[in-house]
Tab-separated table of N, CA and C in Angstrom:
chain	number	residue	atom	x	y	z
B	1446	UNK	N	52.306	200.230	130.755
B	1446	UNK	CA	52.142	201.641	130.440
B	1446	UNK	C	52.904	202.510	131.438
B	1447	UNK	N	52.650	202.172	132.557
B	1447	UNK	CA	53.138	202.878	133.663
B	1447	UNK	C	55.064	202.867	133.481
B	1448	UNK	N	55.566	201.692	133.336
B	1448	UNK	CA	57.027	201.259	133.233
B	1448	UNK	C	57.521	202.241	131.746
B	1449	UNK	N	56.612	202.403	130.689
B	1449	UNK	CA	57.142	203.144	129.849
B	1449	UNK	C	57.129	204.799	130.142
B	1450	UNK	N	56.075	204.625	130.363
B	1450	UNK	CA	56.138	206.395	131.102
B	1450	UNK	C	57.263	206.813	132.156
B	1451	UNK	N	57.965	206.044	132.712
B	1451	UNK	CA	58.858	205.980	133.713
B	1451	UNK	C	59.939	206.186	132.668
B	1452	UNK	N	60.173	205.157	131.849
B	1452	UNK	CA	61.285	205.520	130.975
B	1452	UNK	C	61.207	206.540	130.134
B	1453	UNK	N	60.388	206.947	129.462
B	1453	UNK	CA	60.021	208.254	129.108
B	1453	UNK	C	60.262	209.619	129.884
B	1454	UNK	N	59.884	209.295	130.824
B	1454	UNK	CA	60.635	210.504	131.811
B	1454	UNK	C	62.023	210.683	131.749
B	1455	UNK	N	62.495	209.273	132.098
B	1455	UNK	CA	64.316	209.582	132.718
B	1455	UNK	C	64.961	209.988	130.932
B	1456	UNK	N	64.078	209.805	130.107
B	1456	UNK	CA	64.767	210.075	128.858
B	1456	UNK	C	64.593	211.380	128.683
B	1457	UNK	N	63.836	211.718	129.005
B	1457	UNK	CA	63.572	213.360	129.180
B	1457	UNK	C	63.923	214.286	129.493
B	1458	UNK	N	63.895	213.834	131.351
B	1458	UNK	CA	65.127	214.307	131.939
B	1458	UNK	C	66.678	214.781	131.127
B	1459	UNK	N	67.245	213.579	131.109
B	1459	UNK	CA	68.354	213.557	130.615
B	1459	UNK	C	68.696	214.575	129.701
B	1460	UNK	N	67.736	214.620	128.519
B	1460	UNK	CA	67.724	215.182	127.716
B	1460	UNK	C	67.763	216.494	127.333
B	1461	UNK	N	66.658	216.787	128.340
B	1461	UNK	CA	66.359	218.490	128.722
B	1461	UNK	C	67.864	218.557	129.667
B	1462	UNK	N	68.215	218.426	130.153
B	1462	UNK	CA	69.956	218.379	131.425
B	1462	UNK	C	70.637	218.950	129.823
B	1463	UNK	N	70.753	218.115	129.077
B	1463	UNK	CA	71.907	218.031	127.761
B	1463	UNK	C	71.668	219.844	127.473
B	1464	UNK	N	69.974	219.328	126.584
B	1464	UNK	CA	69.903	220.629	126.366
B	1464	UNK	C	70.031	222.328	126.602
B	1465	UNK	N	69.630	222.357	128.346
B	1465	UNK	CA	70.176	223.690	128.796
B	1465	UNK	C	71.545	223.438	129.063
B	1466	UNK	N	72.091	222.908	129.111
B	1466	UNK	CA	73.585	222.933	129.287
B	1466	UNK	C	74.323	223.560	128.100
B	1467	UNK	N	73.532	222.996	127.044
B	1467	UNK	CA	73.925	223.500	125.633
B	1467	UNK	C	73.754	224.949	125.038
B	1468	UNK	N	72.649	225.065	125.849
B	1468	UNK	CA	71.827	226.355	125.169
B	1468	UNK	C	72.603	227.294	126.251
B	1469	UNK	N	73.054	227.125	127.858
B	1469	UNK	CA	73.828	228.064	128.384
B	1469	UNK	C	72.867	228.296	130.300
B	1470	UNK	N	71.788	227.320	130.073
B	1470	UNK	CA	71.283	228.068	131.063
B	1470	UNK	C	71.249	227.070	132.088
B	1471	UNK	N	72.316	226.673	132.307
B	1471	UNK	CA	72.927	225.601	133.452
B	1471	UNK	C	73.895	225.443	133.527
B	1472	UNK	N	75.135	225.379	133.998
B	1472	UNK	CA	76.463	224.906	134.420
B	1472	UNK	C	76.651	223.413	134.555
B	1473	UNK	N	77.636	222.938	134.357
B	1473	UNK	CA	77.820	221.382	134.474
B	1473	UNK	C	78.024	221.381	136.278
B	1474	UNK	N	78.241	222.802	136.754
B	1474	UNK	CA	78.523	222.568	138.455
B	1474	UNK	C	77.255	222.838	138.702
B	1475	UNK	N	75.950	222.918	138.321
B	1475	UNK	CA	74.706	223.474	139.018
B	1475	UNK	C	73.949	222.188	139.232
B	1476	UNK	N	73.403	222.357	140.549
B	1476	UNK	CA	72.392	221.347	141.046
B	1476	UNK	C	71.253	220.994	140.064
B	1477	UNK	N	70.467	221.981	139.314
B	1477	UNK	CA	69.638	221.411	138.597
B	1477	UNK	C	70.036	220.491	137.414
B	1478	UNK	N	70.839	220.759	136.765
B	1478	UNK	CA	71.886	219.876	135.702
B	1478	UNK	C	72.079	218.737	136.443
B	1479	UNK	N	72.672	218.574	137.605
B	1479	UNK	CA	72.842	217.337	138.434
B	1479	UNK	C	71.542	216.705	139.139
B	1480	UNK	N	70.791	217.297	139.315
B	1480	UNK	CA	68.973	216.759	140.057
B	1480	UNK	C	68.518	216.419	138.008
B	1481	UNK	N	68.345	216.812	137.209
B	1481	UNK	CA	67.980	215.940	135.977
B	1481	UNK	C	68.608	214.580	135.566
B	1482	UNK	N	70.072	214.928	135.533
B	1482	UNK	CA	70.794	213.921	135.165
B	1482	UNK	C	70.428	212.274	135.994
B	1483	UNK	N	70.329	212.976	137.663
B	1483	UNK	CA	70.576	211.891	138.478
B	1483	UNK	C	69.039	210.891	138.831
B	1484	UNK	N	68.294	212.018	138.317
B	1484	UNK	CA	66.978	211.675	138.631
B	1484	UNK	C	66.810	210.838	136.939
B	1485	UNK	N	66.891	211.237	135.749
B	1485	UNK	CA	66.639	210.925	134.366
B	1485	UNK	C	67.054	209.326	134.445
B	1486	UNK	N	68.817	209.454	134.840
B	1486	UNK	CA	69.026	208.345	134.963
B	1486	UNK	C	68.974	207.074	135.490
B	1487	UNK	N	68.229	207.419	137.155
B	1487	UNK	CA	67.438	206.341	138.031
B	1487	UNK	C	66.427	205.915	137.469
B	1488	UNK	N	65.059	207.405	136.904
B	1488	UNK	CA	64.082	206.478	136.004
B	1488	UNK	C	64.311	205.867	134.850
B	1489	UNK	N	65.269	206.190	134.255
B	1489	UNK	CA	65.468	205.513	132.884
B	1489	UNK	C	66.006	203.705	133.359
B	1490	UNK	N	67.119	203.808	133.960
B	1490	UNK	CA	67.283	202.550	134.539
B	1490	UNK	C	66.516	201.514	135.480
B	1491	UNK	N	65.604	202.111	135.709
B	1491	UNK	CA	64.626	201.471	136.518
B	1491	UNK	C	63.703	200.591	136.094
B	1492	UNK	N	62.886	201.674	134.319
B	1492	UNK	CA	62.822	201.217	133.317
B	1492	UNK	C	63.435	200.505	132.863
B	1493	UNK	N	64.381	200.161	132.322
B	1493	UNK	CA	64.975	199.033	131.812
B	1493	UNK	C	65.349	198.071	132.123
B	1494	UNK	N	64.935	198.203	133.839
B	1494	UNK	CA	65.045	196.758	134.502
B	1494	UNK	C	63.552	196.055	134.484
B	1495	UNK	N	62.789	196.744	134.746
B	1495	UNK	CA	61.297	196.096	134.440
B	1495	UNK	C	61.249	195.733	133.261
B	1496	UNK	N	61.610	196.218	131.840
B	1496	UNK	CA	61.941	195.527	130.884
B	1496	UNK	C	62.506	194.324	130.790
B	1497	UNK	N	63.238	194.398	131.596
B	1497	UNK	CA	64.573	193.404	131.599
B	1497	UNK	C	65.988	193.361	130.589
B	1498	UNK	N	66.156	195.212	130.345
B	1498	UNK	CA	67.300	195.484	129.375
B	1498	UNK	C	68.240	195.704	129.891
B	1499	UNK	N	69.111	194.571	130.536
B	1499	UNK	CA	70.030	194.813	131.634
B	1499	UNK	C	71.290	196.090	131.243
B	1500	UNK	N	71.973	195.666	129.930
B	1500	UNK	CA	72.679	196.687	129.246
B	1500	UNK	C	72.485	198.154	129.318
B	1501	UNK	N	70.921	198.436	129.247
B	1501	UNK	CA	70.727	199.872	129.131
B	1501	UNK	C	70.126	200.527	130.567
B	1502	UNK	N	69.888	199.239	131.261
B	1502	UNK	CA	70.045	199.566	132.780
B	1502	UNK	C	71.069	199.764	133.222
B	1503	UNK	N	72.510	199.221	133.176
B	1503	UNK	CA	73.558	199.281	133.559
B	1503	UNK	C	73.877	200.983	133.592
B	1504	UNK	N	73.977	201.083	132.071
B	1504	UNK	CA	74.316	202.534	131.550
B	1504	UNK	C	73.434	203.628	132.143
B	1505	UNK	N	72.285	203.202	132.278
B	1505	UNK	CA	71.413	204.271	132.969
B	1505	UNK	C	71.432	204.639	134.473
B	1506	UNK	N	72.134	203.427	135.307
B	1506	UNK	CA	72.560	203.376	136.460
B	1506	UNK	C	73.955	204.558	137.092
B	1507	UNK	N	74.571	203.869	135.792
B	1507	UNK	CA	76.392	204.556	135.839
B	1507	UNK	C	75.972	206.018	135.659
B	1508	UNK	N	75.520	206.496	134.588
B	1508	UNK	CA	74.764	207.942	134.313
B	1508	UNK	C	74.690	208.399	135.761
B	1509	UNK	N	73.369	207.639	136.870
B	1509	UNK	CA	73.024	208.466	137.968
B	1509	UNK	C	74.600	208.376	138.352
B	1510	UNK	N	74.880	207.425	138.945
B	1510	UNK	CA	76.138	207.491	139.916
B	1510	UNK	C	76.998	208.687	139.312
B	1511	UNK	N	77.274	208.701	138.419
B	1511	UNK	CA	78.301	209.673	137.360
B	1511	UNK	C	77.565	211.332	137.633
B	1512	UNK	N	76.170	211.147	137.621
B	1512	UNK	CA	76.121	212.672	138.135
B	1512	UNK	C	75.896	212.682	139.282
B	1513	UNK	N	75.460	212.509	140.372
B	1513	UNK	CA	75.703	211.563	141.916
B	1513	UNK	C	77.136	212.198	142.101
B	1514	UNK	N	77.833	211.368	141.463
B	1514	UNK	CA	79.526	211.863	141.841
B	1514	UNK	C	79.527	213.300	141.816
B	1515	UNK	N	79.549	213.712	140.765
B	1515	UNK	CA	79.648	215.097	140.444
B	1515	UNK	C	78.831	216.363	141.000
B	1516	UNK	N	77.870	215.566	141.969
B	1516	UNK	CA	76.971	217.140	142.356
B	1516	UNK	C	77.319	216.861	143.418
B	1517	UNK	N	78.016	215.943	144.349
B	1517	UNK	CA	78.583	215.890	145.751
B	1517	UNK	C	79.941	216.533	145.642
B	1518	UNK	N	80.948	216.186	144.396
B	1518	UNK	CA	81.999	216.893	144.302
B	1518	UNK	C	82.046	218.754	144.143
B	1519	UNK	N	80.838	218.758	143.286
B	1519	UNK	CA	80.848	220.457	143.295
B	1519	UNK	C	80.587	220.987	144.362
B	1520	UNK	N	79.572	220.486	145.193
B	1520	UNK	CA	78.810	220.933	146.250
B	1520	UNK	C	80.339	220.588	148.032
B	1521	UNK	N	80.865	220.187	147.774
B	1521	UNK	CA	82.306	220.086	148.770
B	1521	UNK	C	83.226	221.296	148.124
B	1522	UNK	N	83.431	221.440	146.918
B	1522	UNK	CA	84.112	222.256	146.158
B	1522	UNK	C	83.591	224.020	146.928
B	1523	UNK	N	81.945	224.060	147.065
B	1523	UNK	CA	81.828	225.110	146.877
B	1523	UNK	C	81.067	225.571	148.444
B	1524	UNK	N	80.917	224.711	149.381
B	1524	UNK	CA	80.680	224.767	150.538
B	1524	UNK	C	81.596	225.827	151.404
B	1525	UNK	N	80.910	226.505	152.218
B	1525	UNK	CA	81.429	227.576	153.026
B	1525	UNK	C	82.385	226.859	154.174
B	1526	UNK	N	83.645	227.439	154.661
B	1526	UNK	CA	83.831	227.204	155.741
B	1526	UNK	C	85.403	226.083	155.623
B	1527	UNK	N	85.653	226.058	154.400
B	1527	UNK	CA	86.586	224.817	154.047
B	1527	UNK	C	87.882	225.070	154.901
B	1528	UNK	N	88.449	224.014	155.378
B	1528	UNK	CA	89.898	224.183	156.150
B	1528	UNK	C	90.785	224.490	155.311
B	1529	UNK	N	91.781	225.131	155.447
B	1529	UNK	CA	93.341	225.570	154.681
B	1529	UNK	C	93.839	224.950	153.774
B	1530	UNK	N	93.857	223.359	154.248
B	1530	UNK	CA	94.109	221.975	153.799
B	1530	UNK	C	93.482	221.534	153.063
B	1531	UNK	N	91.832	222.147	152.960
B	1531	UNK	CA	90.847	221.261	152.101
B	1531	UNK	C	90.381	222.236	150.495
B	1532	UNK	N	91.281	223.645	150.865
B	1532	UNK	CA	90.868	224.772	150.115
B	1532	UNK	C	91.945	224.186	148.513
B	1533	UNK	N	90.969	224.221	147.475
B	1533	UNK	CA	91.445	223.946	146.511
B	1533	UNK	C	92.826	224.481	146.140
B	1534	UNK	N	93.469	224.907	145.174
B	1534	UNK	CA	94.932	225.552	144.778
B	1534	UNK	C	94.383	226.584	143.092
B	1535	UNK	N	95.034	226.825	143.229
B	1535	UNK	CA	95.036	227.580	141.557
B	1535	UNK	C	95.235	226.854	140.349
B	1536	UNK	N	94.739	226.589	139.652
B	1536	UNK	CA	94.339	226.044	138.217
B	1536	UNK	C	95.756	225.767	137.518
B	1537	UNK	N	96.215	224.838	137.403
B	1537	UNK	CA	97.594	224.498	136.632
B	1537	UNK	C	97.460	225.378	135.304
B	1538	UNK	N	98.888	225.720	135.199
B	1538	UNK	CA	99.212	226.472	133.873
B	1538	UNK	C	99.447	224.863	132.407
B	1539	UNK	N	98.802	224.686	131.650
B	1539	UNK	CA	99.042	224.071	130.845
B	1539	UNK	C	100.498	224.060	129.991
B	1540	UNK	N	100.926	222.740	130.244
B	1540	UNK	CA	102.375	222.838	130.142
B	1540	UNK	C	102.892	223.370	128.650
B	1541	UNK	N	103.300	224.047	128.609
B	1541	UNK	CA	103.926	224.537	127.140
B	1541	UNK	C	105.621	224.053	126.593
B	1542	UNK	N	105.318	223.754	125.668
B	1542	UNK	CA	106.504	223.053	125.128
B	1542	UNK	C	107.861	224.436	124.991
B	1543	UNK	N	108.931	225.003	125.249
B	1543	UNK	CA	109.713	225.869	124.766
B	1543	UNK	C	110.479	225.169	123.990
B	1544	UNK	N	110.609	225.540	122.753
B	1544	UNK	CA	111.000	225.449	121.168
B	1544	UNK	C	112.546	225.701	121.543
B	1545	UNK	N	113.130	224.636	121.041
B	1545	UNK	CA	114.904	224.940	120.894
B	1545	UNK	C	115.219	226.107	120.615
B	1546	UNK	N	114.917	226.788	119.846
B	1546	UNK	CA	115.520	228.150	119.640
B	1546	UNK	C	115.400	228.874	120.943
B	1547	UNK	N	114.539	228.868	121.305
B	1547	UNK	CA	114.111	229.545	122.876
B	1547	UNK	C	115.455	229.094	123.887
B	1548	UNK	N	116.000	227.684	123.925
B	1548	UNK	CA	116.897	226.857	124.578
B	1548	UNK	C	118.299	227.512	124.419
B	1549	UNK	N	118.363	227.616	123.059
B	1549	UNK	CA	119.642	228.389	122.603
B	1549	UNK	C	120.139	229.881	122.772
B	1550	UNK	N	118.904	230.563	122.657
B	1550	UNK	CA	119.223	231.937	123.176
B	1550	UNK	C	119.336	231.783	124.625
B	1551	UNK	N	118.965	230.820	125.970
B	1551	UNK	CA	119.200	231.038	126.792
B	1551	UNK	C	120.448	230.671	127.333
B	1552	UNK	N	121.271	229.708	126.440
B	1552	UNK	CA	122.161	229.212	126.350
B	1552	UNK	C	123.551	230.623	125.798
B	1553	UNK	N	123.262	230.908	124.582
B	1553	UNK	CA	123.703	232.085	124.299
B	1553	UNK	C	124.055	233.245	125.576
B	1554	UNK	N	123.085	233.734	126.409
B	1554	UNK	CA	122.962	234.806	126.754
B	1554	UNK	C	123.939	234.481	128.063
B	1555	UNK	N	123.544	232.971	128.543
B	1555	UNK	CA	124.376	232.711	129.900
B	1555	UNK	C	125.718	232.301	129.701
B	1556	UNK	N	126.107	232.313	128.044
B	1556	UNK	CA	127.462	231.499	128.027
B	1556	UNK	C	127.974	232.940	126.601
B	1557	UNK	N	128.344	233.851	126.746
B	1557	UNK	CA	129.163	234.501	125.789
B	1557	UNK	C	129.703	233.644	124.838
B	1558	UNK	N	130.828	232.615	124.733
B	1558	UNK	CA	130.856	232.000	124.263
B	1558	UNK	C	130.339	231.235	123.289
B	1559	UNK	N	129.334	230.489	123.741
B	1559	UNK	CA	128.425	229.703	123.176
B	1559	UNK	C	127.597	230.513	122.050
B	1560	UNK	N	127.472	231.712	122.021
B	1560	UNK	CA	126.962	232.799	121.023
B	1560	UNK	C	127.839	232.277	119.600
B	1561	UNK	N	129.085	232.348	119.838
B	1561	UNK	CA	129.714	232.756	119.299
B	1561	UNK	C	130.309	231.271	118.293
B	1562	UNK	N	129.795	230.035	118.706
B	1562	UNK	CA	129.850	228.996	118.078
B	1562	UNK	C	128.992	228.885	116.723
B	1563	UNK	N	129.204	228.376	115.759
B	1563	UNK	CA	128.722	228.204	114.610
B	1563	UNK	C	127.525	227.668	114.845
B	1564	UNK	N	126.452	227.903	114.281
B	1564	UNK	CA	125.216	226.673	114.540
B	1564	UNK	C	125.043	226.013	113.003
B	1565	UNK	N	125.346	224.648	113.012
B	1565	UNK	CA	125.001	223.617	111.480
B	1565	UNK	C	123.274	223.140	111.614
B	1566	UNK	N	123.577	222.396	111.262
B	1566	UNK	CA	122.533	221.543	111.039
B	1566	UNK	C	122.092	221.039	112.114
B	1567	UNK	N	122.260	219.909	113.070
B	1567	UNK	CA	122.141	219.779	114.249
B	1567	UNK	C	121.379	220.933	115.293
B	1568	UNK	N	120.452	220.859	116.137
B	1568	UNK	CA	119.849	221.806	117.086
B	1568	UNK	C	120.617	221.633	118.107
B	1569	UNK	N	121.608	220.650	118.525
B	1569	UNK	CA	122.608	220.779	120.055
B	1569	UNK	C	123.688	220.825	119.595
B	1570	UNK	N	124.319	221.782	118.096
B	1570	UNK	CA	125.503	222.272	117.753
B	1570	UNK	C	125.794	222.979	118.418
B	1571	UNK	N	125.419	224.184	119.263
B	1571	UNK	CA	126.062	225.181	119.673
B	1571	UNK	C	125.876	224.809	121.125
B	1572	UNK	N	125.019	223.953	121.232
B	1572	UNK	CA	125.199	223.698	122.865
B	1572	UNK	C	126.473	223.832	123.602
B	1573	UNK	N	127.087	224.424	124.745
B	1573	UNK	CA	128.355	224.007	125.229
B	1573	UNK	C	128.415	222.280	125.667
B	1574	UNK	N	129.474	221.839	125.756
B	1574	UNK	CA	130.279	220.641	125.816
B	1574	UNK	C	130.511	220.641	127.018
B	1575	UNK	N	130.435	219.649	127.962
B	1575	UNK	CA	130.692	219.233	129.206
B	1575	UNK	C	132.322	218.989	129.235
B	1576	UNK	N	133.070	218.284	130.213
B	1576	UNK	CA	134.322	218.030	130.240
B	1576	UNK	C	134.476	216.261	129.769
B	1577	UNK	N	133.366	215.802	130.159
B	1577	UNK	CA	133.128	214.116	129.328
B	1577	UNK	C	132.630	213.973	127.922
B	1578	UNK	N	132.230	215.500	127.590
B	1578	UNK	CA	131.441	215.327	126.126
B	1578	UNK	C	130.250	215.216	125.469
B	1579	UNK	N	129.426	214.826	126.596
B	1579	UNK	CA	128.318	215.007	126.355
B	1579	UNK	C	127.686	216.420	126.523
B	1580	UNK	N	126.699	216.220	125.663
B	1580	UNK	CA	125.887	217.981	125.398
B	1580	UNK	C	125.656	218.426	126.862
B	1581	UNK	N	125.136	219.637	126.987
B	1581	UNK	CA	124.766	220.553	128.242
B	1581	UNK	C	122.914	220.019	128.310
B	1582	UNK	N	122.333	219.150	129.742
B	1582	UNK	CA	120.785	219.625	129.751
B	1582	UNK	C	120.277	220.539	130.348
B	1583	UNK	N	119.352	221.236	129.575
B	1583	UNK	CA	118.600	222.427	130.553
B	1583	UNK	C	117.397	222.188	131.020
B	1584	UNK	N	117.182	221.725	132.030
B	1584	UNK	CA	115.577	222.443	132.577
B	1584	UNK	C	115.311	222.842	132.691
């Protein structure tokens, strides 16, 4: 009785973690989201070792460690006092693809010329021509 009530808890835990997260009234960086998760998932796995459900112990184990990880990482993230070196950077710009046409007008604008070439079928028709022949690359 006692071993199910244990698992009953960490399922609970867990659960209620999911739920305010969902509903808005927790952050995936907030300690209480991370004290449910880490706690849900020790009793749940604990449970399932007195069972002897090694599988769903495993998973219930990885769970704590997995929020474990994550409330030591936020909590370094957000600690006062960080060195120069240890101070995070600014959020990468998600890389955006620029569309050939974009390529060509810049091509155009830096080469008079190159305006002035026919464009067919091909997207590296109007490209200028090197002195070996191969197309122009831009980065």
């Amino acid at each position: 009785m006692l071993v199910a009530a244990l698992g009953w808890l960490g399922t609970v835990g867990t659960f209620m973690a999911y739920a305010m997260l969902w509903k808005g009234s927790v952050t995936p960086e907030s300690r209480r989201y991370a004290a449910l998760n880490v706690a849900g998932g020790l009793m749940g796995g604990s449970a399932c070792v007195l069972y002897g459900a090694w599988p769903s112990a495993a998973s219930n184990f990885a769970w704590a460690a997995l929020a474990l990880y994550a409330s030591i990482a936020a909590y370094l993230r957000r600690r006062p006092g960080l060195m120069a070196s240890e101070t995070p950077g600014p959020a990468q710009a998600p890389y955006r693809h620029t569309p050939v046409t974009a390529v060509l007008d810049v091509v155009a604008v830096n080469n008079p010329l190159a305006a002035a070439a026919p464009v067919t079928g091909s997207c590296h028709a109007s490209l200028p021509a090197r002195a070996h022949g191969s197309a122009t690359v831009l980065t």
